[in-house]
mmCIF file of C-alpha atoms (C1' of nucleotides) in Angstrom:
data_model
loop_
_atom_site.group_PDB
_atom_site.id
_atom_site.type_symbol
_atom_site.label_atom_id
_atom_site.label_comp_id
_atom_site.label_asym_id
_atom_site.label_seq_id
_atom_site.Cartn_x
_atom_site.Cartn_y
_atom_site.Cartn_z
ATOM 1 C CA MET A 1190 39.460 23.800 -6.773
ATOM 2 C CA GLN A 1191 36.803 25.130 -4.469
ATOM 3 C CA THR A 1192 36.580 24.231 -0.847
ATOM 4 C CA ILE A 1193 33.295 22.831 0.371
ATOM 5 C CA GLU A 1194 32.708 26.065 2.265
ATOM 6 C CA GLN A 1195 33.136 28.090 -0.907
ATOM 7 C CA HIS A 1196 30.881 25.773 -2.867
ATOM 8 C CA ILE A 1197 28.098 26.042 -0.301
ATOM 9 C CA THR A 1198 28.479 29.797 -0.087
ATOM 10 C CA THR A 1199 28.323 30.332 -3.842
ATOM 11 C CA LYS A 1200 25.058 28.400 -3.895
ATOM 12 C CA GLY A 1201 23.625 31.107 -1.707
ATOM 13 C CA ILE A 1202 23.315 29.460 1.672
ATOM 14 C CA ARG A 1203 25.173 29.779 4.904
ATOM 15 C CA VAL A 1204 27.890 27.436 5.994
ATOM 16 C CA THR A 1205 27.145 25.687 9.257
ATOM 17 C CA ALA A 1206 28.737 22.783 11.079
ATOM 18 C CA MET A 1207 25.757 20.553 10.310
ATOM 19 C CA ARG A 1208 25.784 21.361 6.639
ATOM 20 C CA LEU A 1209 29.471 20.648 6.362
ATOM 21 C CA LEU A 1210 29.019 17.308 8.086
ATOM 22 C CA ILE A 1211 26.171 16.274 5.845
ATOM 23 C CA TYR A 1212 27.972 17.497 2.752
ATOM 24 C CA LYS A 1213 31.083 15.536 3.650
ATOM 25 C CA PHE A 1214 29.041 12.453 4.377
ATOM 26 C CA LEU A 1215 27.511 12.633 0.917
ATOM 27 C CA ALA A 1216 30.819 13.439 -0.729
ATOM 28 C CA GLU A 1217 32.480 10.397 0.806
ATOM 29 C CA ARG A 1218 30.255 7.931 -0.962
ATOM 30 C CA SER A 1219 29.376 7.381 -4.580
ATOM 31 C CA ASN A 1220 25.995 5.900 -3.726
ATOM 32 C CA ALA A 1221 22.757 7.689 -3.166
ATOM 33 C CA VAL A 1222 21.572 7.570 0.431
ATOM 34 C CA THR A 1223 18.267 7.893 2.218
ATOM 35 C CA LEU A 1224 17.585 10.287 5.054
ATOM 36 C CA SER A 1225 17.674 7.432 7.502
ATOM 37 C CA ASP A 1226 21.079 6.367 6.230
ATOM 38 C CA ILE A 1227 22.354 9.790 7.226
ATOM 39 C CA GLU A 1228 20.434 9.649 10.452
ATOM 40 C CA LYS A 1229 22.080 6.367 11.409
ATOM 41 C CA ALA A 1230 25.506 7.754 10.614
ATOM 42 C CA PHE A 1231 25.146 10.715 12.979
ATOM 43 C CA ASP A 1232 23.020 9.658 15.869
ATOM 44 C CA LYS A 1233 23.225 13.053 17.494
ATOM 45 C CA VAL A 1234 21.349 14.837 14.743
ATOM 46 C CA ASP A 1235 17.646 15.454 14.668
ATOM 47 C CA ARG A 1236 15.693 14.015 11.761
ATOM 48 C CA THR A 1237 14.073 17.348 11.107
ATOM 49 C CA THR A 1238 17.391 19.078 10.676
ATOM 50 C CA LEU A 1239 18.496 16.475 8.169
ATOM 51 C CA TYR A 1240 15.243 16.731 6.356
ATOM 52 C CA ARG A 1241 15.459 20.487 6.086
ATOM 53 C CA THR A 1242 19.141 20.528 5.289
ATOM 54 C CA ILE A 1243 18.664 18.111 2.424
ATOM 55 C CA LYS A 1244 15.704 20.143 1.227
ATOM 56 C CA THR A 1245 17.785 23.300 1.245
ATOM 57 C CA PHE A 1246 20.578 21.504 -0.584
ATOM 58 C CA GLU A 1247 18.090 20.307 -3.145
ATOM 59 C CA ASP A 1248 16.546 23.725 -3.688
ATOM 60 C CA LYS A 1249 19.964 25.229 -4.200
ATOM 61 C CA GLY A 1250 21.120 22.541 -6.589
ATOM 62 C CA ILE A 1251 23.654 20.923 -4.292
ATOM 63 C CA VAL A 1252 22.014 17.501 -4.226
ATOM 64 C CA HIS A 1253 19.538 15.719 -6.454
ATOM 65 C CA GLN A 1254 16.948 13.197 -5.528
ATOM 66 C CA ILE A 1255 16.417 9.734 -6.946
ATOM 67 C CA ASN A 1256 13.321 7.565 -6.699
ATOM 68 C CA GLU A 1257 14.012 3.997 -7.363
ATOM 69 C CA GLY A 1258 11.079 2.037 -6.146
ATOM 70 C CA SER A 1259 12.158 0.879 -2.754
ATOM 71 C CA THR A 1260 10.453 3.002 -0.174
ATOM 72 C CA GLY A 1261 12.153 6.238 0.609
ATOM 73 C CA THR A 1262 13.749 8.888 -1.506
ATOM 74 C CA LYS A 1263 17.468 8.790 -2.002
ATOM 75 C CA TYR A 1264 19.817 11.714 -2.419
ATOM 76 C CA ALA A 1265 23.231 12.253 -3.904
ATOM 77 C CA LEU A 1266 25.527 15.223 -4.442
ATOM 78 C CA CYS A 1267 25.410 16.974 -7.762
ATOM 79 C CA LYS A 1268 28.635 17.526 -9.621
ATOM 80 C CA THR A 1269 30.219 20.877 -8.897
ATOM 81 C CA ASN A 1270 28.903 22.684 -11.929
ATOM 82 C CA CYS A 1271 25.722 20.720 -12.451
ATOM 83 C CA LYS A 1272 22.608 22.769 -13.069
ATOM 84 C CA CYS A 1273 20.308 19.751 -13.216
ATOM 85 C CA GLU A 1274 19.293 20.597 -16.743
ATOM 86 C CA LEU A 1275 17.644 18.007 -18.927
ATOM 87 C CA GLU A 1276 19.865 18.176 -21.965
ATOM 88 C CA THR A 1277 23.229 18.470 -20.327
ATOM 89 C CA ASP A 1278 23.294 17.319 -16.750
ATOM 90 C CA LEU A 1279 20.816 14.574 -16.101
ATOM 91 C CA HIS A 1280 22.549 11.277 -15.745
ATOM 92 C CA LEU A 1281 21.162 7.862 -15.147
ATOM 93 C CA HIS A 1282 21.041 5.908 -11.946
ATOM 94 C CA PHE A 1283 21.516 2.255 -11.380
ATOM 95 C CA HIS A 1284 19.759 0.344 -8.656
ATOM 96 C CA CYS A 1285 21.151 -3.053 -7.795
ATOM 97 C CA ASN A 1286 18.484 -5.590 -6.933
ATOM 98 C CA ASN A 1287 21.033 -7.589 -5.008
ATOM 99 C CA CYS A 1288 22.832 -5.128 -2.730
ATOM 100 C CA GLU A 1289 20.081 -2.506 -2.970
ATOM 101 C CA GLU A 1290 22.595 0.250 -3.585
ATOM 102 C CA THR A 1291 21.750 3.107 -5.892
ATOM 103 C CA ILE A 1292 24.637 4.455 -7.896
ATOM 104 C CA CYS A 1293 24.922 7.685 -9.856
ATOM 105 C CA LEU A 1294 26.319 7.022 -13.307
ATOM 106 C CA THR A 1295 27.243 10.638 -13.868
ATOM 107 C CA ASP A 1296 28.989 9.954 -17.139
ATOM 108 C CA TYR A 1297 25.942 8.262 -18.640
ATOM 109 C CA LYS A 1298 23.433 10.847 -19.718
ATOM 110 C CA ILE A 1299 19.756 10.290 -20.295
ATOM 111 C CA PRO A 1300 19.159 9.926 -24.031
ATOM 112 C CA LYS A 1301 16.915 12.405 -25.704
ATOM 113 C CA VAL A 1302 13.370 11.097 -25.833
ATOM 114 C CA GLU A 1303 10.377 12.124 -27.848
ATOM 115 C CA VAL A 1304 7.197 13.168 -26.110
ATOM 116 C CA PRO A 1305 3.746 13.542 -27.660
ATOM 117 C CA ASP A 1306 2.509 16.909 -28.880
ATOM 118 C CA GLY A 1307 1.497 19.213 -26.102
ATOM 119 C CA PHE A 1308 3.804 17.722 -23.530
ATOM 120 C CA ILE A 1309 6.775 19.750 -22.352
ATOM 121 C CA ALA A 1310 9.510 17.841 -20.560
ATOM 122 C CA GLU A 1311 11.627 19.835 -18.154
ATOM 123 C CA ASN A 1312 13.177 17.171 -16.075
ATOM 124 C CA ALA A 1313 13.750 13.444 -16.106
ATOM 125 C CA ASN A 1314 14.449 10.572 -13.792
ATOM 126 C CA LEU A 1315 15.860 7.370 -15.245
ATOM 127 C CA VAL A 1316 16.647 4.452 -13.009
ATOM 128 C CA LEU A 1317 17.918 1.183 -14.355
ATOM 129 C CA LYS A 1318 17.562 -1.875 -12.201
ATOM 130 C CA GLY A 1319 19.565 -5.006 -12.312
ATOM 131 C CA ILE A 1320 22.871 -6.273 -10.993
ATOM 132 C CA CYS A 1321 25.748 -3.922 -10.329
ATOM 133 C CA ASN A 1322 29.408 -4.478 -11.052
ATOM 134 C CA LYS A 1323 30.180 -5.562 -7.492
ATOM 135 C CA CYS A 1324 27.410 -8.162 -7.381
ATOM 136 C CA SER A 1325 27.688 -9.625 -10.870
ATOM 137 C CA MET B 923 -10.557 -10.118 -27.090
ATOM 138 C CA GLN B 924 -10.159 -11.498 -23.606
ATOM 139 C CA THR B 925 -12.521 -10.706 -20.811
ATOM 140 C CA ILE B 926 -11.026 -9.317 -17.638
ATOM 141 C CA GLU B 927 -11.817 -12.603 -15.912
ATOM 142 C CA GLN B 928 -9.904 -14.545 -18.526
ATOM 143 C CA HIS B 929 -6.988 -12.157 -18.370
ATOM 144 C CA ILE B 930 -6.722 -12.485 -14.603
ATOM 145 C CA THR B 931 -7.058 -16.240 -14.772
ATOM 146 C CA THR B 932 -4.360 -16.656 -17.400
ATOM 147 C CA LYS B 933 -2.004 -14.718 -15.169
ATOM 148 C CA GLY B 934 -2.397 -17.462 -12.631
ATOM 149 C CA ILE B 935 -4.528 -15.914 -9.950
ATOM 150 C CA ARG B 936 -8.099 -16.340 -8.900
ATOM 151 C CA VAL B 937 -10.865 -14.041 -9.913
ATOM 152 C CA THR B 938 -12.581 -12.359 -6.994
ATOM 153 C CA ALA B 939 -15.046 -9.517 -6.727
ATOM 154 C CA MET B 940 -12.396 -7.257 -5.216
ATOM 155 C CA ARG B 941 -9.893 -7.988 -7.916
ATOM 156 C CA LEU B 942 -12.410 -7.284 -10.639
ATOM 157 C CA LEU B 943 -13.336 -3.987 -9.031
ATOM 158 C CA ILE B 944 -9.741 -2.878 -8.692
ATOM 159 C CA TYR B 945 -8.915 -4.039 -12.186
ATOM 160 C CA LYS B 946 -11.832 -2.135 -13.642
ATOM 161 C CA PHE B 947 -10.940 0.942 -11.669
ATOM 162 C CA LEU B 948 -7.447 0.880 -13.125
ATOM 163 C CA ALA B 949 -8.712 0.097 -16.610
ATOM 164 C CA GLU B 950 -11.029 3.085 -16.597
ATOM 165 C CA ARG B 951 -8.273 5.614 -16.333
ATOM 166 C CA SER B 952 -5.151 6.252 -18.327
ATOM 167 C CA ASN B 953 -3.341 7.729 -15.369
ATOM 168 C CA ALA B 954 -1.340 5.950 -12.765
ATOM 169 C CA VAL B 955 -2.927 5.981 -9.334
ATOM 170 C CA THR B 956 -1.751 5.656 -5.774
ATOM 171 C CA LEU B 957 -3.133 3.189 -3.277
ATOM 172 C CA SER B 958 -4.973 5.980 -1.527
ATOM 173 C CA ASP B 959 -6.609 7.034 -4.775
ATOM 174 C CA ILE B 960 -8.111 3.578 -4.961
ATOM 175 C CA GLU B 961 -8.949 3.636 -1.292
ATOM 176 C CA LYS B 962 -10.882 6.875 -1.696
ATOM 177 C CA ALA B 963 -12.787 5.458 -4.644
ATOM 178 C CA PHE B 964 -14.078 2.449 -2.718
ATOM 179 C CA ASP B 965 -14.550 3.435 0.861
ATOM 180 C CA LYS B 966 -15.718 -0.005 1.851
ATOM 181 C CA VAL B 967 -12.425 -1.688 1.129
ATOM 182 C CA ASP B 968 -9.690 -2.289 3.608
ATOM 183 C CA ARG B 969 -6.339 -0.745 2.826
ATOM 184 C CA THR B 970 -4.581 -4.016 3.473
ATOM 185 C CA THR B 971 -6.622 -5.777 0.833
ATOM 186 C CA LEU B 972 -5.797 -3.103 -1.698
ATOM 187 C CA TYR B 973 -2.178 -3.229 -0.764
ATOM 188 C CA ARG B 974 -2.028 -6.989 -1.161
ATOM 189 C CA THR B 975 -4.154 -7.067 -4.290
ATOM 190 C CA ILE B 976 -1.905 -4.572 -6.012
ATOM 191 C CA LYS B 977 1.114 -6.526 -4.887
ATOM 192 C CA THR B 978 -0.333 -9.705 -6.343
ATOM 193 C CA PHE B 979 -1.151 -7.899 -9.572
ATOM 194 C CA GLU B 980 2.366 -6.587 -9.702
ATOM 195 C CA ASP B 981 3.962 -9.976 -9.094
ATOM 196 C CA LYS B 982 1.856 -11.502 -11.832
ATOM 197 C CA GLY B 983 2.572 -8.764 -14.336
ATOM 198 C CA ILE B 984 -0.876 -7.236 -14.377
ATOM 199 C CA VAL B 985 0.168 -3.813 -13.161
ATOM 200 C CA HIS B 986 3.461 -1.952 -13.087
ATOM 201 C CA GLN B 987 4.695 0.504 -10.586
ATOM 202 C CA ILE B 988 5.925 4.034 -11.212
ATOM 203 C CA ASN B 989 7.953 6.198 -8.887
ATOM 204 C CA GLU B 990 7.824 9.784 -9.789
ATOM 205 C CA GLY B 991 9.156 11.692 -6.874
ATOM 206 C CA SER B 992 6.047 12.811 -5.117
ATOM 207 C CA THR B 993 5.551 10.630 -2.104
ATOM 208 C CA GLY B 994 3.820 7.377 -2.725
ATOM 209 C CA THR B 995 4.131 4.773 -5.394
ATOM 210 C CA LYS B 996 1.749 4.862 -8.299
ATOM 211 C CA TYR B 997 0.390 1.922 -10.248
ATOM 212 C CA ALA B 998 -1.057 1.401 -13.689
ATOM 213 C CA LEU B 999 -2.299 -1.556 -15.699
ATOM 214 C CA CYS B 1000 0.098 -3.224 -18.062
ATOM 215 C CA LYS B 1001 -0.979 -3.723 -21.629
ATOM 216 C CA THR B 1002 -2.568 -7.102 -22.244
ATOM 217 C CA ASN B 1003 0.492 -8.824 -23.602
ATOM 218 C CA CYS B 1004 3.117 -6.852 -21.780
ATOM 219 C CA LYS B 1005 5.847 -8.882 -20.147
ATOM 220 C CA CYS B 1006 7.551 -5.852 -18.628
ATOM 221 C CA GLU B 1007 10.701 -6.597 -20.546
ATOM 222 C CA LEU B 1008 13.338 -3.957 -20.954
ATOM 223 C CA GLU B 1009 13.794 -4.049 -24.695
ATOM 224 C CA THR B 1010 10.226 -4.382 -25.808
ATOM 225 C CA ASP B 1011 7.713 -3.327 -23.217
ATOM 226 C CA LEU B 1012 9.034 -0.602 -21.001
ATOM 227 C CA HIS B 1013 7.473 2.686 -21.878
ATOM 228 C CA LEU B 1014 8.028 6.085 -20.413
ATOM 229 C CA HIS B 1015 5.901 7.966 -17.958
ATOM 230 C CA PHE B 1016 5.102 11.600 -17.796
ATOM 231 C CA HIS B 1017 4.466 13.421 -14.581
ATOM 232 C CA CYS B 1018 2.808 16.816 -14.839
ATOM 233 C CA ASN B 1019 4.129 19.315 -12.333
ATOM 234 C CA ASN B 1020 0.924 21.269 -12.644
ATOM 235 C CA CYS B 1021 -1.921 18.759 -12.269
ATOM 236 C CA GLU B 1022 0.288 16.131 -10.603
ATOM 237 C CA GLU B 1023 -1.081 13.397 -12.828
ATOM 238 C CA THR B 1024 1.176 10.612 -13.980
ATOM 239 C CA ILE B 1025 0.472 9.301 -17.447
ATOM 240 C CA CYS B 1026 1.663 6.118 -19.123
ATOM 241 C CA LEU B 1027 2.979 6.876 -22.584
ATOM 242 C CA THR B 1028 2.763 3.279 -23.694
ATOM 243 C CA ASP B 1029 3.721 4.045 -27.262
ATOM 244 C CA TYR B 1030 6.922 5.776 -26.240
ATOM 245 C CA LYS B 1031 9.536 3.211 -25.358
ATOM 246 C CA ILE B 1032 12.584 3.769 -23.253
ATOM 247 C CA PRO B 1033 15.567 4.201 -25.561
ATOM 248 C CA LYS B 1034 18.387 1.743 -25.264
ATOM 249 C CA VAL B 1035 21.006 3.033 -22.883
ATOM 250 C CA GLU B 1036 24.575 2.023 -22.320
ATOM 251 C CA VAL B 1037 25.699 0.890 -18.902
ATOM 252 C CA PRO B 1038 29.272 0.501 -17.678
ATOM 253 C CA ASP B 1039 31.026 -2.860 -17.792
ATOM 254 C CA GLY B 1040 29.870 -5.246 -15.134
ATOM 255 C CA PHE B 1041 26.419 -3.764 -14.796
ATOM 256 C CA ILE B 1042 23.473 -5.793 -16.047
ATOM 257 C CA ALA B 1043 20.249 -3.870 -16.589
ATOM 258 C CA GLU B 1044 17.068 -5.886 -16.336
ATOM 259 C CA ASN B 1045 14.500 -3.234 -15.830
ATOM 260 C CA ALA B 1046 14.092 0.489 -16.143
ATOM 261 C CA ASN B 1047 11.970 3.315 -14.884
ATOM 262 C CA LEU B 1048 11.930 6.553 -16.826
ATOM 263 C CA VAL B 1049 9.788 9.427 -15.678
ATOM 264 C CA LEU B 1050 9.746 12.734 -17.463
ATOM 265 C CA LYS B 1051 8.485 15.734 -15.587
ATOM 266 C CA GLY B 1052 7.045 18.870 -16.993
ATOM 267 C CA ILE B 1053 3.732 20.116 -18.271
ATOM 268 C CA CYS B 1054 1.216 17.755 -19.809
ATOM 269 C CA ASN B 1055 -0.966 18.343 -22.841
ATOM 270 C CA LYS B 1056 -3.976 19.325 -20.766
ATOM 271 C CA CYS B 1057 -2.102 21.907 -18.733
ATOM 272 C CA SER B 1058 0.073 23.466 -21.431
ATOM 273 C "C1'" DA C 149 29.772 47.328 21.070
ATOM 274 C "C1'" DA C 150 24.761 46.955 21.627
ATOM 275 C "C1'" DT C 151 20.783 45.812 19.734
ATOM 276 C "C1'" DA C 152 17.607 44.038 16.418
ATOM 277 C "C1'" DT C 153 16.751 40.644 13.064
ATOM 278 C "C1'" DA C 154 16.984 36.618 10.459
ATOM 279 C "C1'" DC C 155 18.358 31.962 10.154
ATOM 280 C "C1'" DG C 156 19.427 27.244 11.899
ATOM 281 C "C1'" DT C 157 18.547 23.627 15.067
ATOM 282 C "C1'" DG C 158 16.016 20.617 18.126
ATOM 283 C "C1'" DC C 159 11.781 19.046 20.305
ATOM 284 C "C1'" DA C 160 7.217 17.512 19.999
ATOM 285 C "C1'" DA C 161 3.595 16.279 17.602
ATOM 286 C "C1'" DC C 162 1.067 14.833 13.568
ATOM 287 C "C1'" DA C 163 -0.011 12.731 9.013
ATOM 288 C "C1'" DA C 164 0.578 9.609 5.439
ATOM 289 C "C1'" DT C 165 2.377 5.452 3.757
ATOM 290 C "C1'" DA C 166 4.074 0.676 4.361
ATOM 291 C "C1'" DG C 167 3.878 -3.644 6.272
ATOM 292 C "C1'" DT C 168 2.734 -7.846 9.539
ATOM 293 C "C1'" DG C 169 0.034 -11.279 12.360
ATOM 294 C "C1'" DC C 170 -4.083 -13.352 13.192
ATOM 295 C "C1'" DA C 171 -8.909 -14.548 13.008
ATOM 296 C "C1'" DT C 172 -12.643 -15.103 9.881
ATOM 297 C "C1'" DT C 173 -14.880 -15.720 5.552
ATOM 298 C "C1'" DG C 174 -15.775 -17.924 1.378
ATOM 299 C "C1'" DG C 175 -14.979 -20.439 -2.714
ATOM 300 C "C1'" DA C 176 -13.027 -24.895 -4.895
ATOM 301 C "C1'" DC C 177 -12.748 -29.715 -4.641
ATOM 302 C "C1'" DT C 178 -13.526 -34.404 -3.183
ATOM 303 C "C1'" DA D 1398 -21.506 -31.829 3.575
ATOM 304 C "C1'" DG D 1399 -16.804 -31.321 5.026
ATOM 305 C "C1'" DT D 1400 -11.950 -30.167 4.117
ATOM 306 C "C1'" DC D 1401 -8.582 -27.107 2.541
ATOM 307 C "C1'" DC D 1402 -6.520 -23.037 1.153
ATOM 308 C "C1'" DA D 1403 -6.721 -18.507 -0.620
ATOM 309 C "C1'" DA D 1404 -8.722 -13.946 0.166
ATOM 310 C "C1'" DT D 1405 -10.329 -10.510 3.146
ATOM 311 C "C1'" DG D 1406 -10.686 -7.548 7.154
ATOM 312 C "C1'" DC D 1407 -9.134 -5.926 11.675
ATOM 313 C "C1'" DA D 1408 -5.778 -4.346 14.761
ATOM 314 C "C1'" DC D 1409 -1.557 -2.950 15.378
ATOM 315 C "C1'" DT D 1410 3.334 -1.388 14.433
ATOM 316 C "C1'" DA D 1411 7.026 0.806 11.741
ATOM 317 C "C1'" DT D 1412 8.858 4.108 8.763
ATOM 318 C "C1'" DT D 1413 8.864 8.275 6.256
ATOM 319 C "C1'" DG D 1414 7.456 12.880 5.420
ATOM 320 C "C1'" DT D 1415 5.965 17.345 7.427
ATOM 321 C "C1'" DT D 1416 4.780 21.398 10.406
ATOM 322 C "C1'" DG D 1417 4.808 24.691 14.458
ATOM 323 C "C1'" DC D 1418 7.169 26.571 18.022
ATOM 324 C "C1'" DA D 1419 10.913 27.771 21.092
ATOM 325 C "C1'" DC D 1420 15.514 28.695 21.648
ATOM 326 C "C1'" DG D 1421 20.125 29.881 20.453
ATOM 327 C "C1'" DT D 1422 23.535 31.588 17.300
ATOM 328 C "C1'" DA D 1423 25.113 34.144 13.503
ATOM 329 C "C1'" DT D 1424 24.439 38.335 10.700
ATOM 330 C "C1'" DA D 1425 23.191 43.022 9.805
ATOM 331 C "C1'" DT D 1426 22.217 47.828 11.620
ATOM 332 C "C1'" DT D 1427 22.978 51.693 14.301
#
DNA sequence: AATATACGTGCAACAATAGTGCATTGGACT
DNA sequence: AGTCCAATGCACTATTGTTGCACGTATATT
């Protein structure tokens, strides 16, 4: 079991107080969050820092982004050994139209889909919308 | 074969010059467009009108929305008899990381996916990212 | 240890996208 | 024609995404 510090370090970025805070915030919840969710949680932190921290995390494969239709991108932690690869790692997301939460269903992978000749798929984003288990 | 006017009318909204223009603009291209794409195309039109027209179209099932990660929602016309239903109508979208175009692959349906107990999926949004046929 | 360097953070400003309220226009209907 | 309601346009506000710069702190170099 890696510590968060070790995990961040092995991804090739420095450990800072801010990054640990943001990481822990994300780790505490199973739902994807927007930048402003994080901003509200720590009212001392500058928006820009959050923005850049999340961007760094994304570049280094620590978080992934989800677009589910409501305005604003959401983010969630990747699993420890996720490489965000199409065939193996990409899971589906569920957006509840009632509570508006977006949940990572990490155990539900995106099925293999056919694409027309000439198209090369490298990445995928599948969001199901409906009613989640808490709201149904 | 329905005229555009008939199609709009049967969806339960009035035909106006603006709506015809926007409809035709969408019909002319196979790619999904953002609101500002439309805005640039008709520089006489107010953004608010576009925004509300698209919203009306969306509510009435004339267009569908696609979220593909780059900022801004994109829109494309639904097929004539599309009801935007999960099992039958929802097709996949392809976003090219090179030319940044988003293409409706209307003949490629979203495969049936399993969701955990308690979740009820009503809608889905699947965007593949990679290189399109023109750029590969 | 002292210095140089690179990185992280915060501030300020800007740009793009979303959304609302209100006055006016214009078509549909009697 | 006059009434009514939907559609449009204008002005304004809110939210989200983004960049440049200055400063401080951690890291590397000697």
